[in-house]
Amino acid sequence: MQYLTDVARSKDLLKVVGHSVIKAMCDGEFLMSRKWAVGGHDWEVHLRPKDHSEGHERPVTLRLVLISEARGGDVKAKLSCRLVDPTGRLKPSKENSKSHKFYKSGDYSGAIQVTGREDLEKSGYLVDDSYTVECSITVLKKAPARNTAAAAAATAMDRDAAMLPSLELHRHLGELLQKGTGADVTFHVSGEKFAAHKAILASRSPVFMAELFGGMKEEASRHIEVKDIKPAAFKAVLRFIYTGTAPELDKKGDGGTSLAQHLLAGADRYGLDMLKLICVGWLADRITVDTVATTLALAEQHGCSQLKASCIEFIAGYLDAVLETEGYKHLEASCPSVLTDILKATLRPTN
Amino acid sequence: MLNGGGGGQKKRNTKIEPYRHRVETDPKFFDKSWRKLHDAIREIYNHNASGLSFEELYRTAYNMVLNKFAPQLYEKLTENMKGHLEEMRTCIEAAQGGLFLEELQRKWNDHNKALTMIRDILMYMDRTYIPTNKKTPVFEHGLELWRDTIVRSPMIQGRLFDTLLELIHRERTGDVINRGLMRTTTKMLMDLGLSVYQDDFERPFLEVSASFYSGESQQFIECCTCGEYLKQAERRLHEESERVSQYLDAKTNEKITAVVVKEMLANHMQRLILMENSGLVNMLVEDRYEDLTRMYTLFNHVPDGLATIRSVMVSHIKDTGKSLVTDPERLKDPVDFVQRLLNMKDKYDNIINVSFSNDKSFLNALNSSFENFINLNNRSPEFISLFVDDKLRKGVKEANEEDLETVLDKVMMLFRYLQEKDLFEKYYKQHLAKRLLSGKAASDDSERSMLVKLKTECGYQFTSKLEGMFTDLKTSQDTTQGFYASTSSELPADAPTMSVQILTTGSWPTQTCNTCNLPPEIVSVSEKFRSYYLGTHNGRRLTWQTNMGTADIKVTFGNGSKHELNVSTYQMCVLMLFNSADVLTYREIEQSTAIPAADLKRCLQSLALVKGKQVLRKEPMSRDIADDDSFCVNDKFTSKLFKVKIGTVVAQKETDPEKLETRQRVEEDRKPQIEAAIVRIMKSRRVLDHNSIMTEVTKQLQPRFMPNPVVIKKRIESLIERDFLERDKTDRKMYRYLA
């Protein structure tokens, strides 16, 4: 497999407060987002409550603007948007996108219609004179050019690879874990058993290396009891160790967030940095009013500073809603120090 | 129909509970947790780790960190490890004598094992809290505590390093020590940080070593020869390198080597090199290659070491060379003189090649030394030419062609040293002329090979006239053949055969034009040749140089014996007189032949006074030739050989008057060369000051000879008088070129 391209993505929420007053803006006037760093470039999103250039209905539109200079001559990017209900009662609206090639600072994409103005007021997304647009920026990255010799070698390798059965080490090891063939250690986690192979665990996790070969009781033991971790999370940890793949969290509905949270803690505990990053990324992309407080507590405890910042940012924007959740009450009890951070963020001027 | 028994057991759907990290509200959470870890650490230090549960201990530390107790945990850990180390220190301090290092080593191993396990248990803190707060990682922290609590404790530090140094001292004085223990101890110091090894051990080690070798060198230099001393120094250097490879840090090698070099070599350099009866000069004289190699190798480490050796060698070579070239006894035999120079050069080339690694700076020093002393004797150019003459005459009779070639190459090296190469050229031309004209050249190839070497060295101009000499001989051969081809019918059948060498004026050494009366038989043929030659070469002038010819004469003596004599032309003129006279006085011979007196006397000496070659008899029987002596053919002459060679004309050292004449001629020849150089310089510069002209002229002519400043000045004056140059109106030191 050769990757010819790659992408960098970033998602954020734009909240418009005081819609009834904003209606007084003239045609074409726009609101500007903060600078947004994606894919090695800086961007802005412009929101026009009345975009007269898009028809007599003057819909609400977004445009993506390149702030920094385009590296490598040009940069291609896509802006996607949809209306979202922060309370979670309504499903997000249909997503609209626009792609554009940017050459220099100040270039901007075509307008993306978020919604017709009259449609907005009929929909349920306008709440308390405010509405929220979820924006996503995707920037195309070219694969780095390879030198001739390396390219020739890679081509030859690819040709050879085509002749050979594809390497499916992760699948084979996954089967080994599932079947337990030759397993030499069994973990007991809250009543569930997980058979595994000491050598594989040790090679992939420094904690397992120390536990299984460090000269303590577990080195000579075939049964190890593990506490303070959910069986599902422990299972996912083992699976990651054997296959390098994380569970498909999106398919688990609301349970995905819970599993991701438990899995993050488990990954951190066993020193699996990649798995931890996967969980952090997944959680950061799916912050909701109901889950943000719990995620914040987790981020604080496990030293995920960026995830923590994202949560605080979110809470500052939806403080009243978050205050009503069970997670927040738990947060007050377990992490009083973050309340100060939330307060500071609340007082900070928003875009 | 039989019922299948219904479906399987209904699958239970498990829902993952939302994440709820447990909040530790127990005020004794930290104390309880720490107690667990504390007890575990004690068991680890007591070698009872196999009963501990990693899962429990790691989880305990993990939860402590998650609940923000990492700072307290780190502090407690420090106190705890320090306590254990203090217990260890007590045991180490109590160790008796030789067991001290072993006990230290044992405790060090224990500490390392414990540290590894403690680090494992606290891995979560190492990965999270410690980098964030820039604390020292657990393992490194444990090493630091060991360093500060044990290695640098007052009662252990001094004892530890004293013990190490004492053991090294014993090894230096011949004892066998436990090197493995030394290795593990120094490795411990390095594991604690390079600065611990360097500051706590290496520095005092180097100081003690300096003291040791200072003492040893004082002792040895009083009782050893230079060679023995250097051998000892070499052995010590090897021992120290061996010690480093066995149980010290590799970087120490350079430092301890510097100490030994300084104390044993640098501090005694002058004394060693100049040591009487065994120092450098003695080694050079006696060709002690091994000692010289060792001296060169060892003093290569010493600043100015090689420079000092080179300087002493140069002084010695100059002194030896000067003695050689100024010894009156050596001047009597030029061939031996030059051979000794060649032998001396070979000797030092060998020493530099074998013992001094063909060091370029030494080769340069050797070259400048030879250049210095060879030119102390202003007869060196002549002697070198005579040496070449000797070799080219003998040629392959004495050695094969390759050996001859080798000798000539070596002679060229001496030639390069000459400052008066033009003087050599003049002598070489004379000697070459004699070889060519007398048929004494051993090999045409060898002669031309020598010419090529000279041309390579000094350029075409230097050898153009010499090449002209060869060309003349070739032309002469063709001319003689042409002569006989065209005139054979005109000559009587019994006419003598004549071979003529036509010498171009200017190519050959200047000779006094000495005519003599040739025998009538010869005159008739030579006049025919003259007519032929002038007839085919318009505008030529032909002058006979009778003093340079040879002749073969068939003789029948009174006793009936027949011989063929090989004689000079002068000798032929004398002998032919006796065809028509039985007895002749010296005065009569002189009158008849018109040969100059000096030549004639030498000629008659060869014919009458050389034992075995006395074809004439002289009355009275005396050693000298007098005007009233009389000569007659020796009718009793006998010889085993049919062909008898009389009086080879051999090149001789010049007599003093001849030498003076040659030098004056050389000086005279230099004047136009100096003038030409001045004109060349002024033509390109147009205006130049006096000193610059001096410098430039000297630089241009230096390859041939060193111009005399006084002569340069005179030539400038001469050029001014002849309007090639003029003085600047305002500055009399400035000269101007006149087109």
JSON list of N, CA and C in Angstrom, two decimals, chain A residues 226-256:
[
{"chain": "A", "resi": 226, "resn": "VAL", "atom": "N", "xyz": [-6.20, -8.81, 38.38]},
{"chain": "A", "resi": 226, "resn": "VAL", "atom": "CA", "xyz": [-6.06, -7.41, 38.05]},
{"chain": "A", "resi": 226, "resn": "VAL", "atom": "C", "xyz": [-7.25, -6.65, 38.60]},
{"chain": "A", "resi": 227, "resn": "LYS", "atom": "N", "xyz": [-7.00, -5.53, 39.28]},
{"chain": "A", "resi": 227, "resn": "LYS", "atom": "CA", "xyz": [-8.06, -4.74, 39.87]},
{"chain": "A", "resi": 227, "resn": "LYS", "atom": "C", "xyz": [-8.12, -3.36, 39.26]},
{"chain": "A", "resi": 228, "resn": "ASP", "atom": "N", "xyz": [-9.25, -2.71, 39.51]},
{"chain": "A", "resi": 228, "resn": "ASP", "atom": "CA", "xyz": [-9.44, -1.31, 39.13]},
{"chain": "A", "resi": 228, "resn": "ASP", "atom": "C", "xyz": [-9.41, -1.10, 37.63]},
{"chain": "A", "resi": 229, "resn": "ILE", "atom": "N", "xyz": [-9.89, -2.08, 36.87]},
{"chain": "A", "resi": 229, "resn": "ILE", "atom": "CA", "xyz": [-10.02, -1.87, 35.43]},
{"chain": "A", "resi": 229, "resn": "ILE", "atom": "C", "xyz": [-11.21, -2.68, 34.96]},
{"chain": "A", "resi": 230, "resn": "LYS", "atom": "N", "xyz": [-11.97, -2.11, 34.01]},
{"chain": "A", "resi": 230, "resn": "LYS", "atom": "CA", "xyz": [-13.12, -2.81, 33.47]},
{"chain": "A", "resi": 230, "resn": "LYS", "atom": "C", "xyz": [-12.68, -3.95, 32.58]},
{"chain": "A", "resi": 231, "resn": "PRO", "atom": "N", "xyz": [-13.37, -5.09, 32.64]},
{"chain": "A", "resi": 231, "resn": "PRO", "atom": "CA", "xyz": [-13.02, -6.20, 31.76]},
{"chain": "A", "resi": 231, "resn": "PRO", "atom": "C", "xyz": [-12.99, -5.81, 30.29]},
{"chain": "A", "resi": 232, "resn": "ALA", "atom": "N", "xyz": [-13.97, -5.03, 29.86]},
{"chain": "A", "resi": 232, "resn": "ALA", "atom": "CA", "xyz": [-14.00, -4.63, 28.45]},
{"chain": "A", "resi": 232, "resn": "ALA", "atom": "C", "xyz": [-12.75, -3.81, 28.09]},
{"chain": "A", "resi": 233, "resn": "ALA", "atom": "N", "xyz": [-12.36, -2.94, 29.00]},
{"chain": "A", "resi": 233, "resn": "ALA", "atom": "CA", "xyz": [-11.16, -2.13, 28.74]},
{"chain": "A", "resi": 233, "resn": "ALA", "atom": "C", "xyz": [-9.92, -3.01, 28.73]},
{"chain": "A", "resi": 234, "resn": "PHE", "atom": "N", "xyz": [-9.83, -3.94, 29.68]},
{"chain": "A", "resi": 234, "resn": "PHE", "atom": "CA", "xyz": [-8.65, -4.81, 29.72]},
{"chain": "A", "resi": 234, "resn": "PHE", "atom": "C", "xyz": [-8.58, -5.65, 28.45]},
{"chain": "A", "resi": 235, "resn": "LYS", "atom": "N", "xyz": [-9.75, -6.14, 28.02]},
{"chain": "A", "resi": 235, "resn": "LYS", "atom": "CA", "xyz": [-9.79, -6.92, 26.79]},
{"chain": "A", "resi": 235, "resn": "LYS", "atom": "C", "xyz": [-9.29, -6.09, 25.61]},
{"chain": "A", "resi": 236, "resn": "ALA", "atom": "N", "xyz": [-9.74, -4.85, 25.55]},
{"chain": "A", "resi": 236, "resn": "ALA", "atom": "CA", "xyz": [-9.31, -3.98, 24.46]},
{"chain": "A", "resi": 236, "resn": "ALA", "atom": "C", "xyz": [-7.80, -3.70, 24.53]},
{"chain": "A", "resi": 237, "resn": "VAL", "atom": "N", "xyz": [-7.29, -3.59, 25.76]},
{"chain": "A", "resi": 237, "resn": "VAL", "atom": "CA", "xyz": [-5.85, -3.39, 25.92]},
{"chain": "A", "resi": 237, "resn": "VAL", "atom": "C", "xyz": [-5.09, -4.59, 25.34]},
{"chain": "A", "resi": 238, "resn": "LEU", "atom": "N", "xyz": [-5.53, -5.80, 25.70]},
{"chain": "A", "resi": 238, "resn": "LEU", "atom": "CA", "xyz": [-4.87, -6.99, 25.17]},
{"chain": "A", "resi": 238, "resn": "LEU", "atom": "C", "xyz": [-4.95, -7.02, 23.65]},
{"chain": "A", "resi": 239, "resn": "ARG", "atom": "N", "xyz": [-6.13, -6.70, 23.14]},
{"chain": "A", "resi": 239, "resn": "ARG", "atom": "CA", "xyz": [-6.30, -6.74, 21.69]},
{"chain": "A", "resi": 239, "resn": "ARG", "atom": "C", "xyz": [-5.35, -5.76, 21.00]},
{"chain": "A", "resi": 240, "resn": "PHE", "atom": "N", "xyz": [-5.22, -4.58, 21.60]},
{"chain": "A", "resi": 240, "resn": "PHE", "atom": "CA", "xyz": [-4.31, -3.60, 21.02]},
{"chain": "A", "resi": 240, "resn": "PHE", "atom": "C", "xyz": [-2.87, -4.11, 21.05]},
{"chain": "A", "resi": 241, "resn": "ILE", "atom": "N", "xyz": [-2.52, -4.76, 22.16]},
{"chain": "A", "resi": 241, "resn": "ILE", "atom": "CA", "xyz": [-1.15, -5.29, 22.28]},
{"chain": "A", "resi": 241, "resn": "ILE", "atom": "C", "xyz": [-0.88, -6.30, 21.17]},
{"chain": "A", "resi": 242, "resn": "TYR", "atom": "N", "xyz": [-1.85, -7.15, 20.89]},
{"chain": "A", "resi": 242, "resn": "TYR", "atom": "CA", "xyz": [-1.63, -8.20, 19.90]},
{"chain": "A", "resi": 242, "resn": "TYR", "atom": "C", "xyz": [-1.76, -7.71, 18.47]},
{"chain": "A", "resi": 243, "resn": "THR", "atom": "N", "xyz": [-2.70, -6.78, 18.22]},
{"chain": "A", "resi": 243, "resn": "THR", "atom": "CA", "xyz": [-3.02, -6.43, 16.83]},
{"chain": "A", "resi": 243, "resn": "THR", "atom": "C", "xyz": [-2.68, -5.00, 16.45]},
{"chain": "A", "resi": 244, "resn": "GLY", "atom": "N", "xyz": [-2.42, -4.15, 17.44]},
{"chain": "A", "resi": 244, "resn": "GLY", "atom": "CA", "xyz": [-2.15, -2.76, 17.14]},
{"chain": "A", "resi": 244, "resn": "GLY", "atom": "C", "xyz": [-3.38, -1.99, 16.72]},
{"chain": "A", "resi": 245, "resn": "THR", "atom": "N", "xyz": [-4.55, -2.56, 16.94]},
{"chain": "A", "resi": 245, "resn": "THR", "atom": "CA", "xyz": [-5.79, -1.88, 16.53]},
{"chain": "A", "resi": 245, "resn": "THR", "atom": "C", "xyz": [-6.66, -1.62, 17.74]},
{"chain": "A", "resi": 246, "resn": "ALA", "atom": "N", "xyz": [-7.34, -0.51, 17.70]},
{"chain": "A", "resi": 246, "resn": "ALA", "atom": "CA", "xyz": [-8.27, -0.14, 18.77]},
{"chain": "A", "resi": 246, "resn": "ALA", "atom": "C", "xyz": [-9.67, -0.61, 18.38]},
{"chain": "A", "resi": 247, "resn": "PRO", "atom": "N", "xyz": [-10.56, -0.79, 19.38]},
{"chain": "A", "resi": 247, "resn": "PRO", "atom": "CA", "xyz": [-11.93, -1.20, 19.05]},
{"chain": "A", "resi": 247, "resn": "PRO", "atom": "C", "xyz": [-12.64, -0.11, 18.27]},
{"chain": "A", "resi": 248, "resn": "GLU", "atom": "N", "xyz": [-13.64, -0.50, 17.49]},
{"chain": "A", "resi": 248, "resn": "GLU", "atom": "CA", "xyz": [-14.39, 0.48, 16.70]},
{"chain": "A", "resi": 248, "resn": "GLU", "atom": "C", "xyz": [-15.41, 1.13, 17.61]},
{"chain": "A", "resi": 249, "resn": "LEU", "atom": "N", "xyz": [-14.98, 2.20, 18.22]},
{"chain": "A", "resi": 249, "resn": "LEU", "atom": "CA", "xyz": [-15.78, 2.83, 19.26]},
{"chain": "A", "resi": 249, "resn": "LEU", "atom": "C", "xyz": [-17.07, 3.43, 18.71]},
{"chain": "A", "resi": 250, "resn": "ASP", "atom": "N", "xyz": [-17.03, 3.84, 17.45]},
{"chain": "A", "resi": 250, "resn": "ASP", "atom": "CA", "xyz": [-18.20, 4.49, 16.88]},
{"chain": "A", "resi": 250, "resn": "ASP", "atom": "C", "xyz": [-19.41, 3.56, 16.81]},
{"chain": "A", "resi": 251, "resn": "LYS", "atom": "N", "xyz": [-19.14, 2.27, 16.76]},
{"chain": "A", "resi": 251, "resn": "LYS", "atom": "CA", "xyz": [-20.25, 1.33, 16.60]},
{"chain": "A", "resi": 251, "resn": "LYS", "atom": "C", "xyz": [-20.94, 0.99, 17.91]},
{"chain": "A", "resi": 252, "resn": "LYS", "atom": "N", "xyz": [-20.49, 1.58, 18.99]},
{"chain": "A", "resi": 252, "resn": "LYS", "atom": "CA", "xyz": [-21.03, 1.19, 20.30]},
{"chain": "A", "resi": 252, "resn": "LYS", "atom": "C", "xyz": [-22.01, 2.20, 20.85]},
{"chain": "A", "resi": 253, "resn": "GLY", "atom": "N", "xyz": [-22.42, 3.16, 20.01]},
{"chain": "A", "resi": 253, "resn": "GLY", "atom": "CA", "xyz": [-23.39, 4.14, 20.50]},
{"chain": "A", "resi": 253, "resn": "GLY", "atom": "C", "xyz": [-22.82, 4.92, 21.66]},
{"chain": "A", "resi": 254, "resn": "ASP", "atom": "N", "xyz": [-23.65, 5.20, 22.63]},
{"chain": "A", "resi": 254, "resn": "ASP", "atom": "CA", "xyz": [-23.18, 5.95, 23.79]},
{"chain": "A", "resi": 254, "resn": "ASP", "atom": "C", "xyz": [-22.12, 5.20, 24.56]},
{"chain": "A", "resi": 255, "resn": "GLY", "atom": "N", "xyz": [-22.16, 3.88, 24.46]},
{"chain": "A", "resi": 255, "resn": "GLY", "atom": "CA", "xyz": [-21.15, 3.09, 25.15]},
{"chain": "A", "resi": 255, "resn": "GLY", "atom": "C", "xyz": [-19.75, 3.35, 24.65]},
{"chain": "A", "resi": 256, "resn": "GLY", "atom": "N", "xyz": [-19.64, 3.88, 23.42]},
{"chain": "A", "resi": 256, "resn": "GLY", "atom": "CA", "xyz": [-18.31, 4.16, 22.87]},
{"chain": "A", "resi": 256, "resn": "GLY", "atom": "C", "xyz": [-17.54, 5.13, 23.73]}
]
